[in-house]
Amino acid sequence: MQLPQPRGPVSAALADALAGHPRDIPLIEPSDDEDLQLVLHIGYELHYRGFDGVDDAWEWQPSRIALHQAAERCFEAELRRLVPMPDPVPPAEVPRALGAVLAADDGPPLSKYLAGRATLEQYREFVKHRSIYHQREADPHTWAIPRLGGRAKAALVEVQADEYGGGRVERMHAELFRGTMRELGLDDTYGAYLDAAPAATLAVNNLMSLFGLHRRLLGAILGHLAIYEMTSSLPNRRYGNGLRRLGFGPAATRFYDEHVEADAVHEQIAAHDLCGSYCADRPEQSSLVLFGAACALALDARFAGHLLTRWAAGESSLRAQADAIGRPLVGALGA
Ligand SMILES: [Fe+2]
Ligand SMILES: [Fe+2]
């Protein structure tokens, strides 16, 4: 993947530095959300697959880490303003409390819109946004595996093994999603639509990396996974129905169809065996589990609101993207 186009002074300074040899870089805090979320995305990507032409040693370069942590402090402070820390609950109550977090969610009805009304072009936009997550589906939650033991670890491995296709590449969820992208005539290269993804999309992904990469936030990444599994079956049925309405067949809908089945099972494993067992060992962590779940829903709601608001105004929900030689692409609208 190429380094993305900068969106402000800090992402510009970071991208410029990463193109050269690892060296000390000045500490500056991003001033707006596009710059902040891109700085976070670039920093996290160094822990996943990195960028073409960027020295691997940048991953742990101390001043680069300091810059990233300054951005993380902004992001985490924003999350804690957006989502009050839930009260703790007894371990046996954790699955029910996750259900209550879900019941309180009043996010915009994006999956209903895609099922019933979205145009093909809007559907393709949706898939471009979601490609940022689905092309590395399951990876942010995998950071939690070595931090767990016992039943919670076994439960997480069971879910993740399914996400990774049980060892068969053609069944990996990330690969199934690439199939959907190709059916829709989209570029299935890793990170192809990063420049098109606005802050609301990057924030959804940065949340998982923040929770996954900090052991102090282990409970939050578990709650995040549980709520994702609990909110998956029905929307994925709708996403598949939306594609069928637009004339697509099983090759395009397989990713969504797979989730209708798999996540009905995963939600039980994640809520009870994973979060329930974890909190039985660490009762003081139940608040953080519920916080992770609530943050996932809050940022997904903001993402859904962004798409539906733009579409209602007759606009693209994507950022304007330049083509390979830097010309603006016809039809792309500014963010
Ligand atoms: Fe999946
Ligand atoms: Fe799942």
PDB file of N, CA and C in Angstrom, residues 254-292:
ATOM      1  N   ARG A 254     -22.007 -13.572  -1.075  1.00  0.00           N
ATOM      2  CA  ARG A 254     -21.517 -14.651  -0.215  1.00  0.00           C
ATOM      3  C   ARG A 254     -20.944 -14.130   1.100  1.00  0.00           C
ATOM      4  N   PHE A 255     -20.201 -13.032   1.039  1.00  0.00           N
ATOM      5  CA  PHE A 255     -19.634 -12.452   2.264  1.00  0.00           C
ATOM      6  C   PHE A 255     -20.740 -12.168   3.270  1.00  0.00           C
ATOM      7  N   TYR A 256     -21.833 -11.547   2.817  1.00  0.00           N
ATOM      8  CA  TYR A 256     -22.918 -11.178   3.732  1.00  0.00           C
ATOM      9  C   TYR A 256     -23.696 -12.413   4.178  1.00  0.00           C
ATOM     10  N   ASP A 257     -23.958 -13.329   3.246  1.00  0.00           N
ATOM     11  CA  ASP A 257     -24.703 -14.550   3.585  1.00  0.00           C
ATOM     12  C   ASP A 257     -23.956 -15.344   4.661  1.00  0.00           C
ATOM     13  N   GLU A 258     -22.632 -15.416   4.509  1.00  0.00           N
ATOM     14  CA  GLU A 258     -21.809 -16.152   5.473  1.00  0.00           C
ATOM     15  C   GLU A 258     -21.976 -15.580   6.884  1.00  0.00           C
ATOM     16  N   HIS A 259     -22.086 -14.240   6.974  1.00  0.00           N
ATOM     17  CA  HIS A 259     -22.187 -13.613   8.293  1.00  0.00           C
ATOM     18  C   HIS A 259     -23.546 -13.809   8.951  1.00  0.00           C
ATOM     19  N   VAL A 260     -24.587 -13.987   8.142  1.00  0.00           N
ATOM     20  CA  VAL A 260     -25.912 -14.237   8.722  1.00  0.00           C
ATOM     21  C   VAL A 260     -25.851 -15.509   9.563  1.00  0.00           C
ATOM     22  N   GLU A 261     -25.217 -16.540   9.015  1.00  0.00           N
ATOM     23  CA  GLU A 261     -25.116 -17.836   9.703  1.00  0.00           C
ATOM     24  C   GLU A 261     -24.086 -17.781  10.829  1.00  0.00           C
ATOM     25  N   ALA A 262     -22.864 -17.385  10.452  1.00  0.00           N
ATOM     26  CA  ALA A 262     -21.729 -17.500  11.388  1.00  0.00           C
ATOM     27  C   ALA A 262     -21.949 -16.646  12.632  1.00  0.00           C
ATOM     28  N   ASP A 263     -22.486 -15.433  12.452  1.00  0.00           N
ATOM     29  CA  ASP A 263     -22.518 -14.518  13.579  1.00  0.00           C
ATOM     30  C   ASP A 263     -23.664 -14.791  14.544  1.00  0.00           C
ATOM     31  N   ALA A 264     -24.642 -15.573  14.098  1.00  0.00           N
ATOM     32  CA  ALA A 264     -25.662 -16.028  15.045  1.00  0.00           C
ATOM     33  C   ALA A 264     -25.006 -16.918  16.104  1.00  0.00           C
ATOM     34  N   VAL A 265     -23.975 -17.664  15.698  1.00  0.00           N
ATOM     35  CA  VAL A 265     -23.203 -18.494  16.639  1.00  0.00           C
ATOM     36  C   VAL A 265     -22.181 -17.632  17.385  1.00  0.00           C
ATOM     37  N   HIS A 266     -21.467 -16.784  16.621  1.00  0.00           N
ATOM     38  CA  HIS A 266     -20.407 -15.982  17.238  1.00  0.00           C
ATOM     39  C   HIS A 266     -20.934 -15.095  18.363  1.00  0.00           C
ATOM     40  N   GLU A 267     -22.151 -14.592  18.221  1.00  0.00           N
ATOM     41  CA  GLU A 267     -22.626 -13.655  19.245  1.00  0.00           C
ATOM     42  C   GLU A 267     -22.784 -14.358  20.585  1.00  0.00           C
ATOM     43  N   GLN A 268     -23.167 -15.610  20.571  1.00  0.00           N
ATOM     44  CA  GLN A 268     -23.284 -16.369  21.820  1.00  0.00           C
ATOM     45  C   GLN A 268     -21.911 -16.617  22.428  1.00  0.00           C
ATOM     46  N   ILE A 269     -20.971 -17.047  21.581  1.00  0.00           N
ATOM     47  CA  ILE A 269     -19.613 -17.323  22.064  1.00  0.00           C
ATOM     48  C   ILE A 269     -18.991 -16.038  22.624  1.00  0.00           C
ATOM     49  N   ALA A 270     -19.168 -14.936  21.895  1.00  0.00           N
ATOM     50  CA  ALA A 270     -18.496 -13.690  22.290  1.00  0.00           C
ATOM     51  C   ALA A 270     -19.096 -13.104  23.569  1.00  0.00           C
ATOM     52  N   ALA A 271     -20.417 -13.126  23.691  1.00  0.00           N
ATOM     53  CA  ALA A 271     -21.045 -12.511  24.865  1.00  0.00           C
ATOM     54  C   ALA A 271     -20.852 -13.371  26.116  1.00  0.00           C
ATOM     55  N   HIS A 272     -21.057 -14.674  25.974  1.00  0.00           N
ATOM     56  CA  HIS A 272     -21.023 -15.552  27.156  1.00  0.00           C
ATOM     57  C   HIS A 272     -19.620 -16.102  27.424  1.00  0.00           C
ATOM     58  N   ASP A 273     -19.088 -16.861  26.447  1.00  0.00           N
ATOM     59  CA  ASP A 273     -17.823 -17.576  26.696  1.00  0.00           C
ATOM     60  C   ASP A 273     -16.631 -16.628  26.755  1.00  0.00           C
ATOM     61  N   LEU A 274     -16.668 -15.560  25.938  1.00  0.00           N
ATOM     62  CA  LEU A 274     -15.537 -14.628  25.914  1.00  0.00           C
ATOM     63  C   LEU A 274     -15.688 -13.560  27.008  1.00  0.00           C
ATOM     64  N   CYS A 275     -16.690 -12.686  26.861  1.00  0.00           N
ATOM     65  CA  CYS A 275     -16.822 -11.573  27.813  1.00  0.00           C
ATOM     66  C   CYS A 275     -17.241 -12.062  29.204  1.00  0.00           C
ATOM     67  N   GLY A 276     -18.147 -13.036  29.256  1.00  0.00           N
ATOM     68  CA  GLY A 276     -18.593 -13.579  30.548  1.00  0.00           C
ATOM     69  C   GLY A 276     -17.435 -14.216  31.302  1.00  0.00           C
ATOM     70  N   SER A 277     -16.658 -15.056  30.621  1.00  0.00           N
ATOM     71  CA  SER A 277     -15.523 -15.732  31.287  1.00  0.00           C
ATOM     72  C   SER A 277     -14.452 -14.737  31.695  1.00  0.00           C
ATOM     73  N   TYR A 278     -14.188 -13.771  30.803  1.00  0.00           N
ATOM     74  CA  TYR A 278     -13.161 -12.770  31.111  1.00  0.00           C
ATOM     75  C   TYR A 278     -13.543 -11.995  32.383  1.00  0.00           C
ATOM     76  N   CYS A 279     -14.802 -11.588  32.470  1.00  0.00           N
ATOM     77  CA  CYS A 279     -15.230 -10.805  33.629  1.00  0.00           C
ATOM     78  C   CYS A 279     -15.341 -11.669  34.892  1.00  0.00           C
ATOM     79  N   ALA A 280     -15.555 -12.979  34.719  1.00  0.00           N
ATOM     80  CA  ALA A 280     -15.553 -13.857  35.891  1.00  0.00           C
ATOM     81  C   ALA A 280     -14.164 -13.857  36.531  1.00  0.00           C
ATOM     82  N   ASP A 281     -13.118 -13.787  35.689  1.00  0.00           N
ATOM     83  CA  ASP A 281     -11.741 -13.717  36.209  1.00  0.00           C
ATOM     84  C   ASP A 281     -11.361 -12.310  36.627  1.00  0.00           C
ATOM     85  N   ARG A 282     -11.918 -11.299  35.940  1.00  0.00           N
ATOM     86  CA  ARG A 282     -11.538  -9.895  36.186  1.00  0.00           C
ATOM     87  C   ARG A 282     -12.805  -9.054  36.375  1.00  0.00           C
ATOM     88  N   PRO A 283     -13.506  -9.259  37.513  1.00  0.00           N
ATOM     89  CA  PRO A 283     -14.812  -8.590  37.695  1.00  0.00           C
ATOM     90  C   PRO A 283     -14.731  -7.075  37.569  1.00  0.00           C
ATOM     91  N   GLU A 284     -13.569  -6.492  37.887  1.00  0.00           N
ATOM     92  CA  GLU A 284     -13.454  -5.031  37.850  1.00  0.00           C
ATOM     93  C   GLU A 284     -13.429  -4.503  36.411  1.00  0.00           C
ATOM     94  N   GLN A 285     -13.365  -5.400  35.434  1.00  0.00           N
ATOM     95  CA  GLN A 285     -13.251  -4.980  34.034  1.00  0.00           C
ATOM     96  C   GLN A 285     -14.599  -4.869  33.305  1.00  0.00           C
ATOM     97  N   SER A 286     -15.703  -5.168  33.994  1.00  0.00           N
ATOM     98  CA  SER A 286     -16.987  -5.200  33.273  1.00  0.00           C
ATOM     99  C   SER A 286     -17.345  -3.836  32.676  1.00  0.00           C
ATOM    100  N   SER A 287     -17.016  -2.747  33.383  1.00  0.00           N
ATOM    101  CA  SER A 287     -17.308  -1.410  32.840  1.00  0.00           C
ATOM    102  C   SER A 287     -16.616  -1.205  31.500  1.00  0.00           C
ATOM    103  N   LEU A 288     -15.357  -1.631  31.449  1.00  0.00           N
ATOM    104  CA  LEU A 288     -14.571  -1.419  30.234  1.00  0.00           C
ATOM    105  C   LEU A 288     -15.109  -2.272  29.075  1.00  0.00           C
ATOM    106  N   VAL A 289     -15.571  -3.476  29.372  1.00  0.00           N
ATOM    107  CA  VAL A 289     -16.184  -4.319  28.337  1.00  0.00           C
ATOM    108  C   VAL A 289     -17.401  -3.600  27.745  1.00  0.00           C
ATOM    109  N   LEU A 290     -18.238  -3.048  28.629  1.00  0.00           N
ATOM    110  CA  LEU A 290     -19.453  -2.367  28.165  1.00  0.00           C
ATOM    111  C   LEU A 290     -19.109  -1.056  27.460  1.00  0.00           C
ATOM    112  N   PHE A 291     -18.043  -0.390  27.927  1.00  0.00           N
ATOM    113  CA  PHE A 291     -17.580   0.841  27.272  1.00  0.00           C
ATOM    114  C   PHE A 291     -17.142   0.542  25.831  1.00  0.00           C
ATOM    115  N   GLY A 292     -16.388  -0.531  25.658  1.00  0.00           N
ATOM    116  CA  GLY A 292     -15.934  -0.903  24.305  1.00  0.00           C
ATOM    117  C   GLY A 292     -17.111  -1.163  23.376  1.00  0.00           C
TER     118      GLY A 292
END
